[in-house]
Amino acid sequence: ETGVTQSPTHLIKTRGQQVTLRCSSQSGHNTVSWYQQALGQGPQFIFQYYREEENGRGNFPPRFSGLQFPNYSSELNVNALELDDSALYLCASSRDSQETQYFGPGTRLLVL
Amino acid sequence: AQSVTQPDIHITVSEGASLELRCNYSYGATPYLFWYVQSPGQGLQLLLKYFSGDTLVQGIKGFEAEFKRSQSSFNLRKPSVHWSDAAEYFCAVPDRSQGNLIFGKGTKLSVKP
């Protein structure tokens, strides 16, 4: 059984640019949650997608947006990048929206 | 509002010594509780979880945790630490209104040879 995968592993962007991060959920999972982890902090919830619909959102501005596809993979898009967006972005999948979450390896984003 | 507190930012133990990492929660009901481990530059790996029933939960890699309702705690323990246990450990509870997890700030574990 393949676990949660994320791409790319690392990314460098400049302020003002846009970025798309990708996540493939574990087989049999219909829910994907995205988290941002700044250096030295715990993960902070961005949003969750359940069966292709947004199912909850944390305290992040609208320039953070997402998508979930029919195969339950997901994208996180960030527009107008700011320096503070530099972080590890984690994706987690689960069998259902309230079930145990299993995390991918993350995408490290650096904004210069 | 739900919250998780991990009072220890950094702990150093000698290899072979016992370990206890503290986690306190605020939830307003009997929570689900999780411990995750993160090796440097990596994602989070689930160590163990508590949903209900037996308050002593066994996890992977020889870890266990005990749910104590009276103390609002869910401390993680290991009887003998190995050098490979050096990592950051996060305690988490689910948000009651959404499906996400609320994490503590983490405890970094260093292991002395």
PDB file of C-alpha atoms in Angstrom:
ATOM      1  CA  GLU A   1       0.000   0.000   0.000  1.00  0.00           C
ATOM      2  CA  THR A   2       1.478   3.356  -1.073  1.00  0.00           C
ATOM      3  CA  GLY A   3       1.571   6.049   1.566  1.00  0.00           C
ATOM      4  CA  VAL A   4       0.979   9.759   1.159  1.00  0.00           C
ATOM      5  CA  THR A   5       3.304  11.358  -1.373  1.00  0.00           C
ATOM      6  CA  GLN A   6       4.033  15.025  -2.027  1.00  0.00           C
ATOM      7  CA  SER A   7       5.773  16.915  -4.800  1.00  0.00           C
ATOM      8  CA  PRO A   8       8.054  18.684  -5.174  1.00  0.00           C
ATOM      9  CA  THR A   9      10.265  18.023  -2.147  1.00  0.00           C
ATOM     10  CA  HIS A  10      11.866  21.464  -2.250  1.00  0.00           C
ATOM     11  CA  LEU A  11      10.991  24.703  -3.985  1.00  0.00           C
ATOM     12  CA  ILE A  12      12.476  28.180  -4.147  1.00  0.00           C
ATOM     13  CA  LYS A  13      10.319  31.118  -5.239  1.00  0.00           C
ATOM     14  CA  THR A  14      10.539  34.889  -5.106  1.00  0.00           C
ATOM     15  CA  ARG A  15       8.119  37.232  -3.411  1.00  0.00           C
ATOM     16  CA  GLY A  16       4.969  37.864  -5.455  1.00  0.00           C
ATOM     17  CA  GLN A  17       5.153  34.612  -7.399  1.00  0.00           C
ATOM     18  CA  GLN A  18       2.608  31.813  -7.315  1.00  0.00           C
ATOM     19  CA  VAL A  19       3.226  28.188  -6.327  1.00  0.00           C
ATOM     20  CA  THR A  20       1.358  24.879  -6.622  1.00  0.00           C
ATOM     21  CA  LEU A  21       2.080  21.966  -4.319  1.00  0.00           C
ATOM     22  CA  ARG A  22       0.739  18.466  -4.932  1.00  0.00           C
ATOM     23  CA  CYS A  23      -0.341  15.605  -2.722  1.00  0.00           C
ATOM     24  CA  SER A  24      -1.391  12.043  -3.510  1.00  0.00           C
ATOM     25  CA  SER A  25      -3.502  10.483  -0.804  1.00  0.00           C
ATOM     26  CA  GLN A  26      -3.122   6.970   0.546  1.00  0.00           C
ATOM     27  CA  SER A  27      -5.177   4.293  -1.188  1.00  0.00           C
ATOM     28  CA  GLY A  28      -8.722   4.150   0.196  1.00  0.00           C
ATOM     29  CA  HIS A  29      -8.576   7.661   1.663  1.00  0.00           C
ATOM     30  CA  ASN A  30     -11.063  10.340   0.549  1.00  0.00           C
ATOM     31  CA  THR A  31      -9.903  13.252   2.712  1.00  0.00           C
ATOM     32  CA  VAL A  32      -6.838  15.454   2.422  1.00  0.00           C
ATOM     33  CA  SER A  33      -5.753  18.073   4.951  1.00  0.00           C
ATOM     34  CA  TRP A  34      -3.025  20.656   4.426  1.00  0.00           C
ATOM     35  CA  TYR A  35      -0.831  22.147   7.136  1.00  0.00           C
ATOM     36  CA  GLN A  36       1.879  24.795   7.240  1.00  0.00           C
ATOM     37  CA  GLN A  37       4.789  24.243   9.609  1.00  0.00           C
ATOM     38  CA  ALA A  38       7.062  27.217  10.188  1.00  0.00           C
ATOM     39  CA  LEU A  39      10.533  26.597  11.582  1.00  0.00           C
ATOM     40  CA  GLY A  40      10.399  25.578  15.241  1.00  0.00           C
ATOM     41  CA  GLN A  41       6.593  25.468  15.336  1.00  0.00           C
ATOM     42  CA  GLY A  42       3.879  22.849  15.268  1.00  0.00           C
ATOM     43  CA  PRO A  43       1.836  22.363  12.092  1.00  0.00           C
ATOM     44  CA  GLN A  44      -0.971  24.885  11.530  1.00  0.00           C
ATOM     45  CA  PHE A  45      -4.143  23.827   9.704  1.00  0.00           C
ATOM     46  CA  ILE A  46      -4.722  25.462   6.312  1.00  0.00           C
ATOM     47  CA  PHE A  47      -7.755  23.599   4.970  1.00  0.00           C
ATOM     48  CA  GLN A  48      -9.272  20.174   4.416  1.00  0.00           C
ATOM     49  CA  TYR A  49     -10.866  18.607   1.348  1.00  0.00           C
ATOM     50  CA  TYR A  50     -13.417  15.831   1.672  1.00  0.00           C
ATOM     51  CA  ARG A  51     -14.772  14.194  -1.476  1.00  0.00           C
ATOM     52  CA  GLU A  52     -13.675  17.152  -3.634  1.00  0.00           C
ATOM     53  CA  GLU A  53     -15.267  19.824  -1.424  1.00  0.00           C
ATOM     54  CA  GLU A  54     -13.573  22.155   1.054  1.00  0.00           C
ATOM     55  CA  ASN A  55     -14.532  20.849   4.493  1.00  0.00           C
ATOM     56  CA  GLY A  56     -12.954  23.317   6.859  1.00  0.00           C
ATOM     57  CA  ARG A  57     -10.416  26.089   6.826  1.00  0.00           C
ATOM     58  CA  GLY A  58      -7.915  27.521   9.255  1.00  0.00           C
ATOM     59  CA  ASN A  59      -6.874  31.122   9.715  1.00  0.00           C
ATOM     60  CA  PHE A  60      -5.182  31.604   6.345  1.00  0.00           C
ATOM     61  CA  PRO A  61      -5.938  34.323   3.763  1.00  0.00           C
ATOM     62  CA  PRO A  62      -7.788  33.600   0.490  1.00  0.00           C
ATOM     63  CA  ARG A  63      -4.533  33.609  -1.485  1.00  0.00           C
ATOM     64  CA  PHE A  64      -4.164  30.083  -0.079  1.00  0.00           C
ATOM     65  CA  SER A  65      -6.506  27.943  -2.161  1.00  0.00           C
ATOM     66  CA  GLY A  66      -6.888  24.280  -2.924  1.00  0.00           C
ATOM     67  CA  LEU A  67      -8.412  21.638  -5.030  1.00  0.00           C
ATOM     68  CA  GLN A  68      -9.191  17.946  -4.734  1.00  0.00           C
ATOM     69  CA  PHE A  69      -9.522  15.700  -7.747  1.00  0.00           C
ATOM     70  CA  PRO A  70     -11.816  12.689  -8.352  1.00  0.00           C
ATOM     71  CA  ASN A  71      -8.945  10.342  -7.425  1.00  0.00           C
ATOM     72  CA  TYR A  72      -8.702  12.292  -4.115  1.00  0.00           C
ATOM     73  CA  SER A  73      -5.284  13.732  -4.839  1.00  0.00           C
ATOM     74  CA  SER A  74      -5.018  17.400  -3.983  1.00  0.00           C
ATOM     75  CA  GLU A  75      -3.271  20.673  -4.781  1.00  0.00           C
ATOM     76  CA  LEU A  76      -2.412  23.639  -2.614  1.00  0.00           C
ATOM     77  CA  ASN A  77      -2.004  26.937  -4.459  1.00  0.00           C
ATOM     78  CA  VAL A  78      -0.495  30.033  -2.934  1.00  0.00           C
ATOM     79  CA  ASN A  79      -0.666  33.343  -4.808  1.00  0.00           C
ATOM     80  CA  ALA A  80       1.330  36.520  -4.220  1.00  0.00           C
ATOM     81  CA  LEU A  81       3.953  34.757  -2.143  1.00  0.00           C
ATOM     82  CA  GLU A  82       5.298  36.547   0.908  1.00  0.00           C
ATOM     83  CA  LEU A  83       8.528  35.933   2.786  1.00  0.00           C
ATOM     84  CA  ASP A  84       6.548  34.515   5.737  1.00  0.00           C
ATOM     85  CA  ASP A  85       5.169  31.787   3.499  1.00  0.00           C
ATOM     86  CA  SER A  86       8.536  30.059   3.772  1.00  0.00           C
ATOM     87  CA  ALA A  87       7.741  26.831   5.612  1.00  0.00           C
ATOM     88  CA  LEU A  88       7.297  23.082   5.376  1.00  0.00           C
ATOM     89  CA  TYR A  89       3.911  22.273   3.841  1.00  0.00           C
ATOM     90  CA  LEU A  90       2.454  18.992   4.999  1.00  0.00           C
ATOM     91  CA  CYS A  91      -0.347  17.023   3.466  1.00  0.00           C
ATOM     92  CA  ALA A  92      -2.255  14.355   5.392  1.00  0.00           C
ATOM     93  CA  SER A  93      -4.842  11.896   4.162  1.00  0.00           C
ATOM     94  CA  SER A  94      -7.507   9.962   6.061  1.00  0.00           C
ATOM     95  CA  ARG A  95     -10.264   7.437   5.362  1.00  0.00           C
ATOM     96  CA  ASP A  96     -12.862  10.002   6.288  1.00  0.00           C
ATOM     97  CA  SER A  97     -12.909  13.572   7.542  1.00  0.00           C
ATOM     98  CA  GLN A  98     -12.823  12.538  11.220  1.00  0.00           C
ATOM     99  CA  GLU A  99     -10.455   9.581  10.913  1.00  0.00           C
ATOM    100  CA  THR A 100      -6.771   9.284  11.763  1.00  0.00           C
ATOM    101  CA  GLN A 101      -4.528  11.403   9.545  1.00  0.00           C
ATOM    102  CA  TYR A 102      -1.406  10.032   7.883  1.00  0.00           C
ATOM    103  CA  PHE A 103       1.180  12.528   6.725  1.00  0.00           C
ATOM    104  CA  GLY A 104       3.368  12.827   3.678  1.00  0.00           C
ATOM    105  CA  PRO A 105       7.041  13.871   3.766  1.00  0.00           C
ATOM    106  CA  GLY A 106       6.238  17.523   3.090  1.00  0.00           C
ATOM    107  CA  THR A 107       7.326  20.193   0.619  1.00  0.00           C
ATOM    108  CA  ARG A 108       9.912  22.711   1.824  1.00  0.00           C
ATOM    109  CA  LEU A 109       9.139  26.149   0.326  1.00  0.00           C
ATOM    110  CA  LEU A 110      11.605  28.995   0.502  1.00  0.00           C
ATOM    111  CA  VAL A 111      10.455  32.458  -0.561  1.00  0.00           C
ATOM    112  CA  LEU A 112      13.214  34.967  -1.306  1.00  0.00           C
TER     113      LEU A 112
ATOM    114  CA  ALA B   1     -11.496  26.203  22.454  1.00  0.00           C
ATOM    115  CA  GLN B   2      -9.380  23.110  22.242  1.00  0.00           C
ATOM    116  CA  SER B   3      -5.650  23.409  22.812  1.00  0.00           C
ATOM    117  CA  VAL B   4      -2.566  21.328  23.449  1.00  0.00           C
ATOM    118  CA  THR B   5       0.388  22.319  25.619  1.00  0.00           C
ATOM    119  CA  GLN B   6       3.763  20.646  25.519  1.00  0.00           C
ATOM    120  CA  PRO B   7       5.636  22.307  28.385  1.00  0.00           C
ATOM    121  CA  ASP B   8       9.110  21.084  27.435  1.00  0.00           C
ATOM    122  CA  ILE B   9      10.671  22.631  24.344  1.00  0.00           C
ATOM    123  CA  HIS B  10      13.847  20.549  24.455  1.00  0.00           C
ATOM    124  CA  ILE B  11      14.793  17.456  26.449  1.00  0.00           C
ATOM    125  CA  THR B  12      18.126  15.636  26.479  1.00  0.00           C
ATOM    126  CA  VAL B  13      18.407  12.070  27.771  1.00  0.00           C
ATOM    127  CA  SER B  14      21.190   9.515  27.748  1.00  0.00           C
ATOM    128  CA  GLU B  15      20.895   6.484  25.533  1.00  0.00           C
ATOM    129  CA  GLY B  16      19.310   3.661  27.515  1.00  0.00           C
ATOM    130  CA  ALA B  17      17.606   6.011  29.963  1.00  0.00           C
ATOM    131  CA  SER B  18      13.851   6.241  30.324  1.00  0.00           C
ATOM    132  CA  LEU B  19      11.853   9.035  28.707  1.00  0.00           C
ATOM    133  CA  GLU B  20       8.645  10.889  29.484  1.00  0.00           C
ATOM    134  CA  LEU B  21       7.344  13.704  27.280  1.00  0.00           C
ATOM    135  CA  ARG B  22       4.506  15.762  28.669  1.00  0.00           C
ATOM    136  CA  CYS B  23       1.288  16.744  26.951  1.00  0.00           C
ATOM    137  CA  ASN B  24      -1.652  18.614  28.478  1.00  0.00           C
ATOM    138  CA  TYR B  25      -4.878  19.313  26.630  1.00  0.00           C
ATOM    139  CA  SER B  26      -7.954  21.463  26.922  1.00  0.00           C
ATOM    140  CA  TYR B  27     -10.941  19.895  25.212  1.00  0.00           C
ATOM    141  CA  GLY B  28     -14.212  20.068  27.141  1.00  0.00           C
ATOM    142  CA  ALA B  29     -15.004  16.393  26.587  1.00  0.00           C
ATOM    143  CA  THR B  30     -13.158  13.116  26.334  1.00  0.00           C
ATOM    144  CA  PRO B  31     -10.806  13.723  23.466  1.00  0.00           C
ATOM    145  CA  TYR B  32      -9.133  11.649  20.872  1.00  0.00           C
ATOM    146  CA  LEU B  33      -5.392  12.093  21.400  1.00  0.00           C
ATOM    147  CA  PHE B  34      -2.411  11.518  19.157  1.00  0.00           C
ATOM    148  CA  TRP B  35       1.370  11.498  19.319  1.00  0.00           C
ATOM    149  CA  TYR B  36       3.381  12.031  16.147  1.00  0.00           C
ATOM    150  CA  VAL B  37       7.153  12.006  15.629  1.00  0.00           C
ATOM    151  CA  GLN B  38       9.074  14.083  13.094  1.00  0.00           C
ATOM    152  CA  SER B  39      12.659  13.313  12.153  1.00  0.00           C
ATOM    153  CA  PRO B  40      14.721  16.248  10.845  1.00  0.00           C
ATOM    154  CA  GLY B  41      13.416  17.468   7.486  1.00  0.00           C
ATOM    155  CA  GLN B  42      10.721  14.795   7.386  1.00  0.00           C
ATOM    156  CA  GLY B  43       6.950  14.546   7.647  1.00  0.00           C
ATOM    157  CA  LEU B  44       5.028  13.338  10.692  1.00  0.00           C
ATOM    158  CA  GLN B  45       4.772   9.670  11.602  1.00  0.00           C
ATOM    159  CA  LEU B  46       1.941   8.456  13.840  1.00  0.00           C
ATOM    160  CA  LEU B  47       3.322   6.881  17.018  1.00  0.00           C
ATOM    161  CA  LEU B  48       0.070   6.077  18.779  1.00  0.00           C
ATOM    162  CA  LYS B  49      -3.489   7.237  19.357  1.00  0.00           C
ATOM    163  CA  TYR B  50      -6.114   7.131  22.078  1.00  0.00           C
ATOM    164  CA  PHE B  51      -9.804   6.956  21.194  1.00  0.00           C
ATOM    165  CA  SER B  52     -11.422   5.246  24.180  1.00  0.00           C
ATOM    166  CA  GLY B  53     -11.096   2.254  26.463  1.00  0.00           C
ATOM    167  CA  ASP B  54      -7.809   1.274  28.058  1.00  0.00           C
ATOM    168  CA  THR B  55      -6.035   4.424  29.192  1.00  0.00           C
ATOM    169  CA  LEU B  56      -2.573   2.949  28.533  1.00  0.00           C
ATOM    170  CA  VAL B  57      -1.928   2.903  24.807  1.00  0.00           C
ATOM    171  CA  GLN B  58       0.888   1.039  23.090  1.00  0.00           C
ATOM    172  CA  GLY B  59       2.454   2.425  19.945  1.00  0.00           C
ATOM    173  CA  ILE B  60       5.220   1.754  17.504  1.00  0.00           C
ATOM    174  CA  LYS B  61       8.959   1.808  18.281  1.00  0.00           C
ATOM    175  CA  GLY B  62       8.368   0.777  21.914  1.00  0.00           C
ATOM    176  CA  PHE B  63       6.476   3.924  22.899  1.00  0.00           C
ATOM    177  CA  GLU B  64       3.428   4.069  25.123  1.00  0.00           C
ATOM    178  CA  ALA B  65       1.201   6.845  26.437  1.00  0.00           C
ATOM    179  CA  GLU B  66      -1.201   7.099  29.343  1.00  0.00           C
ATOM    180  CA  PHE B  67      -4.425   9.112  29.249  1.00  0.00           C
ATOM    181  CA  LYS B  68      -5.188  10.699  32.615  1.00  0.00           C
ATOM    182  CA  ARG B  69      -8.526  12.500  32.556  1.00  0.00           C
ATOM    183  CA  SER B  70      -8.073  13.992  36.051  1.00  0.00           C
ATOM    184  CA  GLN B  71      -4.838  15.684  34.970  1.00  0.00           C
ATOM    185  CA  SER B  72      -5.878  16.419  31.358  1.00  0.00           C
ATOM    186  CA  SER B  73      -2.671  14.740  30.312  1.00  0.00           C
ATOM    187  CA  PHE B  74      -1.467  12.257  27.720  1.00  0.00           C
ATOM    188  CA  ASN B  75       2.238  11.774  28.439  1.00  0.00           C
ATOM    189  CA  LEU B  76       4.447   9.746  26.122  1.00  0.00           C
ATOM    190  CA  ARG B  77       6.898   7.254  27.642  1.00  0.00           C
ATOM    191  CA  LYS B  78       9.638   4.890  26.597  1.00  0.00           C
ATOM    192  CA  PRO B  79      11.560   2.701  29.057  1.00  0.00           C
ATOM    193  CA  SER B  80      14.889   2.782  27.202  1.00  0.00           C
ATOM    194  CA  VAL B  81      15.752   5.422  24.620  1.00  0.00           C
ATOM    195  CA  HIS B  82      17.797   4.636  21.512  1.00  0.00           C
ATOM    196  CA  TRP B  83      19.921   7.159  19.594  1.00  0.00           C
ATOM    197  CA  SER B  84      17.493   6.814  16.659  1.00  0.00           C
ATOM    198  CA  ASP B  85      14.698   8.262  18.835  1.00  0.00           C
ATOM    199  CA  ALA B  86      16.248  11.727  18.511  1.00  0.00           C
ATOM    200  CA  ALA B  87      13.509  13.735  16.776  1.00  0.00           C
ATOM    201  CA  GLU B  88      10.705  16.184  17.483  1.00  0.00           C
ATOM    202  CA  TYR B  89       7.534  14.881  19.094  1.00  0.00           C
ATOM    203  CA  PHE B  90       4.098  16.420  18.696  1.00  0.00           C
ATOM    204  CA  CYS B  91       0.936  15.830  20.686  1.00  0.00           C
ATOM    205  CA  ALA B  92      -2.380  16.603  18.944  1.00  0.00           C
ATOM    206  CA  VAL B  93      -6.142  16.681  19.455  1.00  0.00           C
ATOM    207  CA  PRO B  94      -8.845  16.971  16.762  1.00  0.00           C
ATOM    208  CA  ASP B  95     -10.732  20.224  16.348  1.00  0.00           C
ATOM    209  CA  ARG B  96     -14.319  19.522  17.454  1.00  0.00           C
ATOM    210  CA  SER B  97     -15.836  21.770  14.789  1.00  0.00           C
ATOM    211  CA  GLN B  98     -13.642  20.734  11.865  1.00  0.00           C
ATOM    212  CA  GLY B  99     -11.712  17.652  10.886  1.00  0.00           C
ATOM    213  CA  ASN B 100      -8.242  19.025  11.440  1.00  0.00           C
ATOM    214  CA  LEU B 101      -5.708  18.333  14.163  1.00  0.00           C
ATOM    215  CA  ILE B 102      -4.547  20.921  16.687  1.00  0.00           C
ATOM    216  CA  PHE B 103      -0.890  20.416  17.523  1.00  0.00           C
ATOM    217  CA  GLY B 104       1.278  21.413  20.432  1.00  0.00           C
ATOM    218  CA  LYS B 105       4.497  23.285  19.701  1.00  0.00           C
ATOM    219  CA  GLY B 106       6.495  20.094  19.968  1.00  0.00           C
ATOM    220  CA  THR B 107       9.282  18.743  22.157  1.00  0.00           C
ATOM    221  CA  LYS B 108      12.695  18.222  20.629  1.00  0.00           C
ATOM    222  CA  LEU B 109      14.434  15.127  21.978  1.00  0.00           C
ATOM    223  CA  SER B 110      18.218  14.852  21.926  1.00  0.00           C
ATOM    224  CA  VAL B 111      19.927  11.590  22.899  1.00  0.00           C
ATOM    225  CA  LYS B 112      23.404  11.560  24.449  1.00  0.00           C
ATOM    226  CA  PRO B 113      25.635   8.578  23.750  1.00  0.00           C
TER     227      PRO B 113
END
